[in-house]
């Protein structure tokens, strides 16, 4: 009974809002990064429209180490932004505001983004027949 | 928009008003494009993964056929509309000099329109012209 009223460590109170605000700023950062990534998407589509040589060139660029690293980061950004965007849409509908729920859905978003990214890349590499 | 209170701050509510006073339409368009993007993005990523490192012939045959072409164009339109609206909010939050802010917003609008047009044209050219 008495222990119920004991003050909690300030750590918890500080940590929870911090976690959710990091997720919030990440939504903005990934949104801007995705917008920059559209340059690559448009380059790729235009290369395909220009013909086989240009397309091969673009595929070579995207398939390079730097290209793959960029694409990997971009795929994570896309999955994170999509899942956290869905979280935002639930908030807009008035659902999931409680700190506990916001904390839990935040972790779900992070775990989901990691999982989706891994699945996409494992699938891509198995389509290509290994590394 | 429904105001349910809670985590939303007065700033977040007022933010929708924007310099052009078209805040509610802006807010709605951002949400509608977000909802549309969820299935479109999942479909597109899954398709691209399955086409990893495929030949030119296979890729153009895929994106040139009716359903993928239409869905890709919808994805392009929703993406650039959504990105333009989102970037405008970001600019409004960080740029406070009126001239620079307006220039940024106009640049983003023109850029999104140009990139979107280039992307749609590419899909149409592959579909009709090979
Ligand atoms: C895949 C599905 C997507 C969903 C569900 C989604 C959802 C959202 C939502 C709900 C917001 C508003 C957040 C807020 O009110 O603070 C938002 C903002 C934004 N989105 Fe998306 N989005 C998606 C894809 C994209 C893509 C592909 C891009 C870029 C090409 C993008 C760029 C942005 C930007 C730049 C913002 C503004 C960020 C901010 O104001 O902090 N989004 N998104």
mmCIF file with all atom_site columns, C-alpha atoms and ligand atoms in Angstrom, chain A residues 24-25 27-38 74 78-79 81-89 92, chain B residues 15 27 30-31 33-42 75 78-80 82-90 93-94, ligand 1:
data_model
loop_
_atom_site.group_PDB
_atom_site.id
_atom_site.type_symbol
_atom_site.label_atom_id
_atom_site.label_alt_id
_atom_site.label_comp_id
_atom_site.label_asym_id
_atom_site.label_entity_id
_atom_site.label_seq_id
_atom_site.pdbx_PDB_ins_code
_atom_site.Cartn_x
_atom_site.Cartn_y
_atom_site.Cartn_z
_atom_site.occupancy
_atom_site.B_iso_or_equiv
_atom_site.pdbx_formal_charge
_atom_site.auth_seq_id
_atom_site.auth_comp_id
_atom_site.auth_asym_id
_atom_site.auth_atom_id
_atom_site.pdbx_PDB_model_num
ATOM   1  C  CA  . UNK A 1 24 ? 8.131  11.670 -34.322 1.00 0.00 ? 24 UNK A CA  1
ATOM   2  C  CA  . UNK A 1 25 ? 11.242 13.420 -35.646 1.00 0.00 ? 25 UNK A CA  1
ATOM   3  C  CA  . UNK A 1 27 ? 8.870  10.401 -39.333 1.00 0.00 ? 27 UNK A CA  1
ATOM   4  C  CA  . UNK A 1 28 ? 9.850  13.816 -40.606 1.00 0.00 ? 28 UNK A CA  1
ATOM   5  C  CA  . UNK A 1 29 ? 13.426 12.797 -41.470 1.00 0.00 ? 29 UNK A CA  1
ATOM   6  C  CA  . UNK A 1 30 ? 12.271 9.685  -43.362 1.00 0.00 ? 30 UNK A CA  1
ATOM   7  C  CA  . UNK A 1 31 ? 9.613  11.736 -45.177 1.00 0.00 ? 31 UNK A CA  1
ATOM   8  C  CA  . UNK A 1 32 ? 12.232 14.192 -46.439 1.00 0.00 ? 32 UNK A CA  1
ATOM   9  C  CA  . UNK A 1 33 ? 14.660 11.356 -47.277 1.00 0.00 ? 33 UNK A CA  1
ATOM   10 C  CA  . UNK A 1 34 ? 11.937 9.585  -49.264 1.00 0.00 ? 34 UNK A CA  1
ATOM   11 C  CA  . UNK A 1 35 ? 11.169 12.781 -51.132 1.00 0.00 ? 35 UNK A CA  1
ATOM   12 C  CA  . UNK A 1 36 ? 14.861 13.019 -52.104 1.00 0.00 ? 36 UNK A CA  1
ATOM   13 C  CA  . UNK A 1 37 ? 14.760 9.341  -53.081 1.00 0.00 ? 37 UNK A CA  1
ATOM   14 C  CA  . UNK A 1 38 ? 12.108 10.080 -55.705 1.00 0.00 ? 38 UNK A CA  1
ATOM   15 C  CA  . UNK A 1 74 ? 15.608 3.951  -48.427 1.00 0.00 ? 74 UNK A CA  1
ATOM   16 C  CA  . UNK A 1 78 ? 9.838  3.700  -46.533 1.00 0.00 ? 78 UNK A CA  1
ATOM   17 C  CA  . UNK A 1 79 ? 8.659  0.911  -44.226 1.00 0.00 ? 79 UNK A CA  1
ATOM   18 C  CA  . UNK A 1 81 ? 7.385  6.014  -42.582 1.00 0.00 ? 81 UNK A CA  1
ATOM   19 C  CA  . UNK A 1 82 ? 4.533  3.865  -43.859 1.00 0.00 ? 82 UNK A CA  1
ATOM   20 C  CA  . UNK A 1 83 ? 3.965  2.067  -40.538 1.00 0.00 ? 83 UNK A CA  1
ATOM   21 C  CA  . UNK A 1 84 ? 4.398  5.206  -38.448 1.00 0.00 ? 84 UNK A CA  1
ATOM   22 C  CA  . UNK A 1 85 ? 2.145  7.010  -40.946 1.00 0.00 ? 85 UNK A CA  1
ATOM   23 C  CA  . UNK A 1 86 ? -0.570 4.429  -40.221 1.00 0.00 ? 86 UNK A CA  1
ATOM   24 C  CA  . UNK A 1 87 ? 0.001  5.174  -36.514 1.00 0.00 ? 87 UNK A CA  1
ATOM   25 C  CA  . UNK A 1 88 ? -0.506 8.849  -37.317 1.00 0.00 ? 88 UNK A CA  1
ATOM   26 C  CA  . UNK A 1 89 ? -3.750 8.085  -39.147 1.00 0.00 ? 89 UNK A CA  1
ATOM   27 C  CA  . UNK A 1 92 ? -6.079 11.489 -36.473 1.00 0.00 ? 92 UNK A CA  1
ATOM   28 C  CA  . UNK B 2 15 ? -0.598 24.797 -38.258 1.00 0.00 ? 15 UNK B CA  1
ATOM   29 C  CA  . UNK B 2 27 ? -4.587 18.459 -44.184 1.00 0.00 ? 27 UNK B CA  1
ATOM   30 C  CA  . UNK B 2 30 ? -2.157 14.719 -46.995 1.00 0.00 ? 30 UNK B CA  1
ATOM   31 C  CA  . UNK B 2 31 ? -4.257 12.053 -45.221 1.00 0.00 ? 31 UNK B CA  1
ATOM   32 C  CA  . UNK B 2 33 ? -2.834 10.392 -50.229 1.00 0.00 ? 33 UNK B CA  1
ATOM   33 C  CA  . UNK B 2 34 ? -1.339 8.640  -47.181 1.00 0.00 ? 34 UNK B CA  1
ATOM   34 C  CA  . UNK B 2 35 ? -4.200 6.109  -47.137 1.00 0.00 ? 35 UNK B CA  1
ATOM   35 C  CA  . UNK B 2 36 ? -3.897 5.552  -50.897 1.00 0.00 ? 36 UNK B CA  1
ATOM   36 C  CA  . UNK B 2 37 ? -0.134 5.078  -50.616 1.00 0.00 ? 37 UNK B CA  1
ATOM   37 C  CA  . UNK B 2 38 ? -0.313 2.161  -48.169 1.00 0.00 ? 38 UNK B CA  1
ATOM   38 C  CA  . UNK B 2 39 ? -1.602 -0.511 -50.621 1.00 0.00 ? 39 UNK B CA  1
ATOM   39 C  CA  . UNK B 2 40 ? 0.188  1.087  -53.593 1.00 0.00 ? 40 UNK B CA  1
ATOM   40 C  CA  . UNK B 2 41 ? 3.565  1.076  -51.858 1.00 0.00 ? 41 UNK B CA  1
ATOM   41 C  CA  . UNK B 2 42 ? 3.170  -2.505 -50.605 1.00 0.00 ? 42 UNK B CA  1
ATOM   42 C  CA  . UNK B 2 75 ? 1.532  5.581  -57.087 1.00 0.00 ? 75 UNK B CA  1
ATOM   43 C  CA  . UNK B 2 78 ? -0.116 10.054 -54.890 1.00 0.00 ? 78 UNK B CA  1
ATOM   44 C  CA  . UNK B 2 79 ? 3.582  10.099 -53.971 1.00 0.00 ? 79 UNK B CA  1
ATOM   45 C  CA  . UNK B 2 80 ? 4.354  13.506 -55.450 1.00 0.00 ? 80 UNK B CA  1
ATOM   46 C  CA  . UNK B 2 82 ? 1.838  13.681 -50.672 1.00 0.00 ? 82 UNK B CA  1
ATOM   47 C  CA  . UNK B 2 83 ? 5.529  14.634 -50.708 1.00 0.00 ? 83 UNK B CA  1
ATOM   48 C  CA  . UNK B 2 84 ? 4.770  18.168 -51.917 1.00 0.00 ? 84 UNK B CA  1
ATOM   49 C  CA  . UNK B 2 85 ? 2.207  18.723 -49.157 1.00 0.00 ? 85 UNK B CA  1
ATOM   50 C  CA  . UNK B 2 86 ? 4.550  17.220 -46.534 1.00 0.00 ? 86 UNK B CA  1
ATOM   51 C  CA  . UNK B 2 87 ? 7.583  19.233 -47.605 1.00 0.00 ? 87 UNK B CA  1
ATOM   52 C  CA  . UNK B 2 88 ? 5.476  22.401 -47.524 1.00 0.00 ? 88 UNK B CA  1
ATOM   53 C  CA  . UNK B 2 89 ? 4.653  21.776 -43.852 1.00 0.00 ? 89 UNK B CA  1
ATOM   54 C  CA  . UNK B 2 90 ? 8.329  21.171 -43.109 1.00 0.00 ? 90 UNK B CA  1
ATOM   55 C  CA  . UNK B 2 93 ? 7.960  24.980 -39.699 1.00 0.00 ? 93 UNK B CA  1
ATOM   56 C  CA  . UNK B 2 94 ? 11.606 25.876 -40.236 1.00 0.00 ? 94 UNK B CA  1
HETATM 57 C  C1  . LIG C 3 .  ? 3.737  4.593  -47.737 1.00 0.00 ? 1  LIG C C1  1
HETATM 58 C  C2  . LIG C 3 .  ? 2.704  5.180  -47.220 1.00 0.00 ? 1  LIG C C2  1
HETATM 59 C  C3  . LIG C 3 .  ? 2.781  6.518  -46.510 1.00 0.00 ? 1  LIG C C3  1
HETATM 60 C  C4  . LIG C 3 .  ? 2.026  6.867  -45.444 1.00 0.00 ? 1  LIG C C4  1
HETATM 61 C  C5  . LIG C 3 .  ? 0.971  5.999  -44.746 1.00 0.00 ? 1  LIG C C5  1
HETATM 62 C  C6  . LIG C 3 .  ? 2.387  8.226  -45.069 1.00 0.00 ? 1  LIG C C6  1
HETATM 63 C  C7  . LIG C 3 .  ? 1.786  8.941  -44.035 1.00 0.00 ? 1  LIG C C7  1
HETATM 64 C  C8  . LIG C 3 .  ? 2.091  10.218 -43.683 1.00 0.00 ? 1  LIG C C8  1
HETATM 65 C  C9  . LIG C 3 .  ? 1.367  11.015 -42.728 1.00 0.00 ? 1  LIG C C9  1
HETATM 66 C  C10 . LIG C 3 .  ? 0.145  10.557 -41.930 1.00 0.00 ? 1  LIG C C10 1
HETATM 67 C  C11 . LIG C 3 .  ? 1.967  12.230 -42.633 1.00 0.00 ? 1  LIG C C11 1
HETATM 68 C  C12 . LIG C 3 .  ? 1.566  13.393 -41.738 1.00 0.00 ? 1  LIG C C12 1
HETATM 69 C  C13 . LIG C 3 .  ? 2.367  13.379 -40.488 1.00 0.00 ? 1  LIG C C13 1
HETATM 70 C  C14 . LIG C 3 .  ? 2.076  14.546 -39.570 1.00 0.00 ? 1  LIG C C14 1
HETATM 71 O  O1  . LIG C 3 .  ? 0.916  14.974 -39.494 1.00 0.00 ? 1  LIG C O1  1
HETATM 72 O  O2  . LIG C 3 .  ? 3.020  15.022 -38.921 1.00 0.00 ? 1  LIG C O2  1
HETATM 73 C  C15 . LIG C 3 .  ? 3.088  12.199 -43.552 1.00 0.00 ? 1  LIG C C15 1
HETATM 74 C  C16 . LIG C 3 .  ? 3.978  13.233 -43.729 1.00 0.00 ? 1  LIG C C16 1
HETATM 75 C  C17 . LIG C 3 .  ? 4.956  13.253 -44.713 1.00 0.00 ? 1  LIG C C17 1
HETATM 76 N  N1  . LIG C 3 .  ? 5.208  12.290 -45.667 1.00 0.00 ? 1  LIG C N1  1
HETATM 77 FE FE1 . LIG C 3 .  ? 4.308  10.499 -45.781 1.00 0.00 ? 1  LIG C FE1 1
HETATM 78 N  N2  . LIG C 3 .  ? 3.373  8.680  -45.908 1.00 0.00 ? 1  LIG C N2  1
HETATM 79 C  C18 . LIG C 3 .  ? 3.638  7.668  -46.827 1.00 0.00 ? 1  LIG C C18 1
HETATM 80 C  C19 . LIG C 3 .  ? 4.567  7.755  -47.859 1.00 0.00 ? 1  LIG C C19 1
HETATM 81 C  C20 . LIG C 3 .  ? 5.381  8.831  -48.140 1.00 0.00 ? 1  LIG C C20 1
HETATM 82 C  C21 . LIG C 3 .  ? 6.310  8.930  -49.253 1.00 0.00 ? 1  LIG C C21 1
HETATM 83 C  C22 . LIG C 3 .  ? 6.508  7.829  -50.314 1.00 0.00 ? 1  LIG C C22 1
HETATM 84 C  C23 . LIG C 3 .  ? 6.925  10.150 -49.168 1.00 0.00 ? 1  LIG C C23 1
HETATM 85 C  C24 . LIG C 3 .  ? 7.963  10.794 -50.048 1.00 0.00 ? 1  LIG C C24 1
HETATM 86 C  C25 . LIG C 3 .  ? 8.143  10.555 -51.308 1.00 0.00 ? 1  LIG C C25 1
HETATM 87 C  C26 . LIG C 3 .  ? 6.400  10.821 -47.991 1.00 0.00 ? 1  LIG C C26 1
HETATM 88 C  C27 . LIG C 3 .  ? 6.778  12.080 -47.546 1.00 0.00 ? 1  LIG C C27 1
HETATM 89 C  C28 . LIG C 3 .  ? 6.250  12.736 -46.470 1.00 0.00 ? 1  LIG C C28 1
HETATM 90 C  C29 . LIG C 3 .  ? 6.713  14.022 -45.995 1.00 0.00 ? 1  LIG C C29 1
HETATM 91 C  C30 . LIG C 3 .  ? 7.849  14.853 -46.580 1.00 0.00 ? 1  LIG C C30 1
HETATM 92 C  C31 . LIG C 3 .  ? 5.903  14.343 -44.884 1.00 0.00 ? 1  LIG C C31 1
HETATM 93 C  C32 . LIG C 3 .  ? 5.970  15.595 -43.997 1.00 0.00 ? 1  LIG C C32 1
HETATM 94 C  C33 . LIG C 3 .  ? 6.674  15.254 -42.710 1.00 0.00 ? 1  LIG C C33 1
HETATM 95 C  C34 . LIG C 3 .  ? 6.383  16.208 -41.572 1.00 0.00 ? 1  LIG C C34 1
HETATM 96 O  O3  . LIG C 3 .  ? 5.517  17.067 -41.687 1.00 0.00 ? 1  LIG C O3  1
HETATM 97 O  O4  . LIG C 3 .  ? 7.023  16.053 -40.528 1.00 0.00 ? 1  LIG C O4  1
HETATM 98 N  N3  . LIG C 3 .  ? 5.461  9.997  -47.384 1.00 0.00 ? 1  LIG C N3  1
HETATM 99 N  N4  . LIG C 3 .  ? 3.137  10.971 -44.180 1.00 0.00 ? 1  LIG C N4  1
#
